């Protein structure tokens, strides 16, 4: 069963279980009025404006009294509190203003609790939620809660109110009763749930409970089995940790232990819910509505437990292996295990509770009274005045690294206790005699959101600071003078000594357990106004929020936070952006090719922002644009080791996951893999009728019994298909079982079976049997998704796709081209969510979408027109932090998204590519549409949609500029290609040099035949046709060369008359161009005397003639212009041949050329030679080209004569797209070499070169001659016609070499 199928089954199973449990509650709606039935004494307010304005008059639609509640003061310190009588489940809220008045509340916050203290704010989108209230006195505004809350006490905090009047409020809460058995744990008690049988072996489990605690550590659940299985749920530093082991193999060869963590700040004294759902190895771990899905390690699927499960702590037997773990302190309710209600069984005394000293079914109230500080908060408390002892202690929790915890003015000086870079620091300024500054610090990383205690004592000329009660790390320091207290203490900030009222380095977080002069401060008395004062603080509440839980940093990004926001560190992930959502890499070699990249190793990310991680492949851009996945098998690996069955099993490892391999093969047009088996007395397939000795295992772990060169369902090798096996009785050479070495080799081209993951060889255990196996790399060509396109021919047409869903991040990318200046590219019209992308004005792209209650718009302007019928790329992304719109990879706009609204599940309605009827539709083409890492098949949908056609012609109008050096763009259905036949270059974009190394005496001759010479020379305006012979009036000769030898002939163009053109190197290495077109007694020569060209460096030459005007450009120098004499003819008559390297011609030839330059011939490199549209050197080196070309001597392909680039290429170390082939680590960091090392190496090298340079020059000619002596071999695999096939099997394979259809090997019917 696949992972996805297992997950779906788990969800269905768990849904069924939860549905059966909640059937009774779901049978009725939870929408009872909770406030209306309450008596007046259950309502309380911070104050009341007068008689008739009290809290008891705040019931919805009531008009008694003054028609609602209004407090005496109109500020943010007012509140209205409702006691629901018992714990209730609240699902929605409705509010009104005060009846027939100008008093109402327009915005408010909601607090709730089980007790009248330790309030918890209602959170949504990871923030304290602000509810929208009323804008008049009597209309009812109702808001449903995203998640129901369970509480007895509800408190409303008005934030904004009527500008015409005062705060006014009437309300109603809707919900239902909440029934649950609560059990209190004191740290010594555990519940022992004994199984009905001694052992419990389960394939699926559902465990749920709710907990409330102020302790940050404690065991909640534990069970174990004698075979090593266990399950452990515990609190660790106020986070929830689940550890589970379904079993480990003997000697621990298979490790089954798995641990995951979830949540944080769980020691806040509020209820949290936990649900564990397991089906086999698939687990849903849900904490407070956030679900973490994972699979356990190992291969086992059952959880084997012995005797019992314990809740609240470890059993006695478990303490031996899990020593040091604390029992749980707090309350639990709703404990269930596989349908059994454990808490109910405890109440009925059906389980063992003997460890409880006092079993109670109530939850004790928390004694803590926290104070919540924001950036403008201040708490002022009194203390002893003029005392020579200062003692202050408190507990705090925060995310910010810095902030003032406490400040006090001394009688002479001041003292400040605060956080600096996560450390507690004390500054003391004593000014009795002279100003003296003293500072001490303790602790590290105290801004981790945990509670930390601080105790400061200053007395008898010394100060002492203790953090977290660790007396051993207490810091002491001497004070030069006795201090005297000032009597007033400021917490959370202080007002500067100047007249400014701004707070200095204010603290953001929570503070509790404040002690001044060794006495606990009664903060409840502070709330009632009996002691001290406060500004902008929230009493009896700690609303700290962990913005990194759940972690919004995707793809392994590391989250860090301050009080207000979070940030993601994406280094080393392969992704970028505010939430590490956007991949740094292209999806395939095809995309890299269209960025102009050359062959090399690259990281690719086929699904972009999806779940598949980037991985490294090799892209071969030289010929077929192959994506190459290499494996770990060496060529011709000897097959020796055999198992007990006499078979050798060879595993093939590609260093990437099966999912990553599938992402390459599924989108490729064609895949192939070379396999070869070299044998001596080792049979392969045991053909014709025997059971195969050897097979290979491909995708999905399936066996295949055919070999390279054959196909599925055909138990043959390549020789069996072509009827040329060693023995006519067998279909494989190896099956002849001969004592001499034989080989069966060929390509596996059925991509749905590839790659080869394992080969099992079964006939190597006999005496004398030997075998050698070769499995080449997996090679795939093309990218169907990149060219998947649709053409919109009607403005009323659109492609319709089903809805898609996004939660916190959505990304969209596609290419479009159009000649229209407007059009809707993509949109949906959801009931509450909206998405829209369109072109406006021919130069602007607009993105608009809903984000919670807000609608955002981003626009990008292009300096170039977008209606130019060229391809343009649009990339849009929205996430929890920002929205980004990018055009053509360079023009972009970024906007911060609102802090509220991101966690609402966005169920988009149907998606339309193009516009709906009645809007300005899109006319043009769109391709490569990808949303959230998923490609949309535009071509398939276009086939059944009127007004839309699959594919898009006209790719060359956008990509013609990629075909360089005279290459011609050729349209294809799913893209384009560059025809380099009329260019001296080669490669996918006609940018690869084609050149050769000439030894002494080597020449290349290209003849212009009389029947097609004109067509070879191209533009008819450049020649006159006389009896089908070519007469040129203009020509362009371009080539590059490098050599150390002179004199020599580089290029010679002959004719059937006495006309010729030659480019030679003279004895001194200078270049000379010779023209003889008739009319002159001597040839016209152009001498370039300023430099020696026979210096071994590459040089480029461009000679262009138009009638008498000759232009010559050498290397990067300025073009020089020359004129043929007036007596010279301007027509190059009857062009016959081009000679490279040497002249071997009959007839009359200029004797100077022969005598001075022709012997011994050119020695060196010539590259990219081209006369108009004729490339003679390329024709000589490409065996597949039919051309009248001949070679005399040894010609070795090489581009050593190519001229260097005038602009240096990007170094691989600085090129983010290209990875060094030698690197084996997944690292995206560049390495730098120290400058000192470079200078030292240069000095050593310079000294060495000065000693050996004479010797190197003497042997350099011989070294070059040796380097280019051997010519590379080239192999082609060309499909032969079906008419040449000798059997039906061969006809099938040669007709469809790609084998693109999936065929069951057991079937005899073929669908080709």
GROMACS .gro file of C-alpha atoms in nm, residues 84-227:
model
  144
   84UNK     CA    1  -2.199   3.098   3.266
   85UNK     CA    2  -2.254   2.897   3.585
   86UNK     CA    3  -2.054   2.598   3.465
   87UNK     CA    4  -1.818   2.515   3.184
   88UNK     CA    5  -1.987   2.564   2.849
   89UNK     CA    6  -1.885   2.517   2.488
   90UNK     CA    7  -1.913   2.853   2.308
   91UNK     CA    8  -1.938   2.861   1.928
   92UNK     CA    9  -2.047   3.217   1.840
   93UNK     CA   10  -2.101   3.570   1.979
   94UNK     CA   11  -2.363   3.836   1.901
   95UNK     CA   12  -2.346   4.202   2.011
   96UNK     CA   13  -2.556   4.519   2.011
   97UNK     CA   14  -2.507   4.873   2.128
   98UNK     CA   15  -2.707   5.033   2.408
   99UNK     CA   16  -3.073   5.060   2.308
  100UNK     CA   17  -3.169   5.380   2.122
  101UNK     CA   18  -2.850   5.564   2.210
  102UNK     CA   19  -2.521   5.683   2.066
  103UNK     CA   20  -2.331   5.424   2.269
  104UNK     CA   21  -2.189   5.110   2.113
  105UNK     CA   22  -1.867   4.909   2.088
  106UNK     CA   23  -1.712   4.885   1.741
  107UNK     CA   24  -1.419   4.654   1.828
  108UNK     CA   25  -1.351   4.429   2.124
  109UNK     CA   26  -1.143   4.138   2.246
  110UNK     CA   27  -1.259   3.822   2.417
  111UNK     CA   28  -1.101   3.660   2.723
  112UNK     CA   29  -1.211   3.331   2.879
  113UNK     CA   30  -1.121   3.107   3.170
  114UNK     CA   31  -1.250   2.829   3.396
  115UNK     CA   32  -1.198   3.058   3.695
  116UNK     CA   33  -1.234   3.432   3.749
  117UNK     CA   34  -0.856   3.473   3.703
  118UNK     CA   35  -0.571   3.361   3.474
  119UNK     CA   36  -0.751   3.481   3.162
  120UNK     CA   37  -0.677   3.351   2.815
  121UNK     CA   38  -0.731   3.572   2.507
  122UNK     CA   39  -0.911   3.429   2.206
  123UNK     CA   40  -0.650   3.371   1.936
  124UNK     CA   41  -0.686   3.350   1.560
  125UNK     CA   42  -0.417   3.353   1.291
  126UNK     CA   43  -0.158   3.331   1.568
  127UNK     CA   44  -0.259   3.669   1.712
  128UNK     CA   45  -0.493   3.805   1.977
  129UNK     CA   46  -0.807   3.839   1.771
  130UNK     CA   47  -0.996   4.166   1.742
  131UNK     CA   48  -1.370   4.118   1.684
  132UNK     CA   49  -1.575   4.359   1.479
  133UNK     CA   50  -1.862   4.501   1.679
  134UNK     CA   51  -2.137   4.749   1.602
  135UNK     CA   52  -2.165   5.082   1.423
  136UNK     CA   53  -2.509   5.166   1.565
  137UNK     CA   54  -2.714   5.094   1.874
  138UNK     CA   55  -2.960   4.820   1.777
  139UNK     CA   56  -2.834   4.610   1.481
  140UNK     CA   57  -2.709   4.266   1.585
  141UNK     CA   58  -2.360   4.162   1.468
  142UNK     CA   59  -2.286   3.792   1.506
  143UNK     CA   60  -1.948   3.623   1.455
  144UNK     CA   61  -1.887   3.250   1.459
  145UNK     CA   62  -1.569   3.134   1.628
  146UNK     CA   63  -1.319   2.951   1.410
  147UNK     CA   64  -1.268   2.702   1.693
  148UNK     CA   65  -1.516   2.653   1.976
  149UNK     CA   66  -1.393   2.745   2.323
  150UNK     CA   67  -1.479   2.576   2.655
  151UNK     CA   68  -1.499   2.807   2.957
  152UNK     CA   69  -1.714   2.918   3.248
  153UNK     CA   70  -1.613   3.284   3.258
  154UNK     CA   71  -1.617   3.516   2.955
  155UNK     CA   72  -1.478   3.870   2.965
  156UNK     CA   73  -1.525   4.138   2.695
  157UNK     CA   74  -1.262   4.412   2.655
  158UNK     CA   75  -1.385   4.714   2.448
  159UNK     CA   76  -1.113   4.855   2.223
  160UNK     CA   77  -1.302   5.108   2.008
  161UNK     CA   78  -1.642   5.262   2.055
  162UNK     CA   79  -1.880   5.523   1.925
  163UNK     CA   80  -1.721   5.858   1.850
  164UNK     CA   81  -2.057   6.020   1.918
  165UNK     CA   82  -2.108   5.868   2.260
  166UNK     CA   83  -1.966   5.615   2.501
  167UNK     CA   84  -1.901   5.243   2.535
  168UNK     CA   85  -2.229   5.056   2.511
  169UNK     CA   86  -2.285   4.680   2.494
  170UNK     CA   87  -2.550   4.409   2.487
  171UNK     CA   88  -2.452   4.053   2.402
  172UNK     CA   89  -2.540   3.691   2.362
  173UNK     CA   90  -2.326   3.376   2.357
  174UNK     CA   91  -2.434   3.066   2.169
  175UNK     CA   92  -2.321   2.713   2.250
  176UNK     CA   93  -2.409   2.418   2.468
  177UNK     CA   94  -2.319   2.238   2.788
  178UNK     CA   95  -1.983   2.068   2.826
  179UNK     CA   96  -1.961   1.745   3.024
  180UNK     CA   97  -1.626   1.590   3.112
  181UNK     CA   98  -1.475   1.406   3.405
  182UNK     CA   99  -1.170   1.593   3.537
  183UNK     CA  100  -0.894   1.419   3.731
  184UNK     CA  101  -0.628   1.605   3.930
  185UNK     CA  102  -0.269   1.471   3.941
  186UNK     CA  103  -0.031   1.578   4.218
  187UNK     CA  104   0.297   1.436   4.080
  188UNK     CA  105   0.272   1.110   4.272
  189UNK     CA  106  -0.046   0.963   4.128
  190UNK     CA  107  -0.087   0.756   3.813
  191UNK     CA  108  -0.379   0.578   3.649
  192UNK     CA  109  -0.307   0.216   3.559
  193UNK     CA  110  -0.532   0.095   3.279
  194UNK     CA  111  -0.496  -0.286   3.263
  195UNK     CA  112  -0.571  -0.470   2.939
  196UNK     CA  113  -0.834  -0.741   2.933
  197UNK     CA  114  -0.566  -0.982   2.815
  198UNK     CA  115  -0.204  -0.985   2.920
  199UNK     CA  116  -0.088  -0.857   2.584
  200UNK     CA  117  -0.237  -0.611   2.341
  201UNK     CA  118  -0.136  -0.619   1.973
  202UNK     CA  119  -0.297  -0.343   1.769
  203UNK     CA  120  -0.280  -0.234   1.406
  204UNK     CA  121  -0.461   0.094   1.471
  205UNK     CA  122  -0.504   0.313   1.779
  206UNK     CA  123  -0.687   0.631   1.876
  207UNK     CA  124  -0.581   0.802   2.200
  208UNK     CA  125  -0.709   1.140   2.315
  209UNK     CA  126  -0.694   1.356   2.626
  210UNK     CA  127  -0.699   1.715   2.747
  211UNK     CA  128  -0.455   1.858   2.998
  212UNK     CA  129  -0.400   2.174   3.202
  213UNK     CA  130  -0.080   2.244   3.393
  214UNK     CA  131   0.171   2.505   3.502
  215UNK     CA  132   0.456   2.253   3.507
  216UNK     CA  133   0.671   2.231   3.199
  217UNK     CA  134   0.777   1.865   3.238
  218UNK     CA  135   0.582   1.548   3.309
  219UNK     CA  136   0.481   1.209   3.168
  220UNK     CA  137   0.123   1.192   3.038
  221UNK     CA  138   0.104   0.842   2.890
  222UNK     CA  139   0.325   0.535   2.880
  223UNK     CA  140   0.297   0.174   2.763
  224UNK     CA  141   0.559  -0.088   2.681
  225UNK     CA  142   0.600  -0.444   2.558
  226UNK     CA  143   0.862  -0.708   2.628
  227UNK     CA  144   0.963  -0.713   2.260
   0.00000   0.00000   0.00000
